[in-house]
Amino acid sequence: MVATLFMAVFIGDFFHYWRHRLDHARLLWPSHAMHHSSEA
């Protein structure tokens, strides 16, 4: 069970990281730029 939880967290974090990296690509940046704006 601990190994399953570890793998679930690891895999989730892996995909979140790469999704965020793709958001910084030129094609997806316009929809992601608000995330980095100083105005909230």
PDB file of C-alpha atoms in Angstrom:
ATOM      1  CA  MET A   1       0.000   0.000   0.000  1.00  0.00           C
ATOM      2  CA  VAL A   2       2.826   2.411   0.809  1.00  0.00           C
ATOM      3  CA  ALA A   3       4.500   1.578  -2.501  1.00  0.00           C
ATOM      4  CA  THR A   4       1.229   2.187  -4.354  1.00  0.00           C
ATOM      5  CA  LEU A   5       0.797   5.572  -2.696  1.00  0.00           C
ATOM      6  CA  PHE A   6       4.409   6.493  -3.469  1.00  0.00           C
ATOM      7  CA  MET A   7       3.988   5.527  -7.121  1.00  0.00           C
ATOM      8  CA  ALA A   8       0.703   7.451  -7.403  1.00  0.00           C
ATOM      9  CA  VAL A   9       2.311  10.609  -5.999  1.00  0.00           C
ATOM     10  CA  PHE A  10       5.426  10.171  -8.146  1.00  0.00           C
ATOM     11  CA  ILE A  11       3.455   9.618 -11.362  1.00  0.00           C
ATOM     12  CA  GLY A  12       1.084  12.495 -10.607  1.00  0.00           C
ATOM     13  CA  ASP A  13       3.987  14.838  -9.918  1.00  0.00           C
ATOM     14  CA  PHE A  14       5.786  13.683 -13.078  1.00  0.00           C
ATOM     15  CA  PHE A  15       2.804  14.508 -15.292  1.00  0.00           C
ATOM     16  CA  HIS A  16       2.123  17.791 -13.493  1.00  0.00           C
ATOM     17  CA  TYR A  17       5.756  18.859 -14.044  1.00  0.00           C
ATOM     18  CA  TRP A  18       5.712  18.096 -17.765  1.00  0.00           C
ATOM     19  CA  ARG A  19       2.272  19.653 -18.252  1.00  0.00           C
ATOM     20  CA  HIS A  20       3.574  22.848 -16.640  1.00  0.00           C
ATOM     21  CA  ARG A  21       6.700  22.745 -18.826  1.00  0.00           C
ATOM     22  CA  LEU A  22       4.490  22.467 -21.914  1.00  0.00           C
ATOM     23  CA  ASP A  23       2.486  25.474 -20.698  1.00  0.00           C
ATOM     24  CA  HIS A  24       5.680  27.499 -21.103  1.00  0.00           C
ATOM     25  CA  ALA A  25       5.978  26.551 -24.779  1.00  0.00           C
ATOM     26  CA  ARG A  26       5.170  29.272 -27.285  1.00  0.00           C
ATOM     27  CA  LEU A  27       1.895  27.655 -28.347  1.00  0.00           C
ATOM     28  CA  LEU A  28       0.412  27.349 -24.849  1.00  0.00           C
ATOM     29  CA  TRP A  29       2.041  30.386 -23.216  1.00  0.00           C
ATOM     30  CA  PRO A  30      -0.782  32.890 -23.893  1.00  0.00           C
ATOM     31  CA  SER A  31      -3.249  30.827 -21.878  1.00  0.00           C
ATOM     32  CA  HIS A  32      -0.688  30.224 -19.111  1.00  0.00           C
ATOM     33  CA  ALA A  33       0.839  33.710 -18.800  1.00  0.00           C
ATOM     34  CA  MET A  34      -1.776  34.850 -16.276  1.00  0.00           C
ATOM     35  CA  HIS A  35      -0.367  32.254 -13.860  1.00  0.00           C
ATOM     36  CA  HIS A  36       2.889  34.241 -13.832  1.00  0.00           C
ATOM     37  CA  SER A  37       1.440  37.759 -13.762  1.00  0.00           C
ATOM     38  CA  SER A  38       1.956  39.894 -10.683  1.00  0.00           C
ATOM     39  CA  GLU A  39      -1.670  41.022 -10.729  1.00  0.00           C
ATOM     40  CA  ALA A  40      -4.028  38.548  -9.136  1.00  0.00           C
TER      41      ALA A  40
END
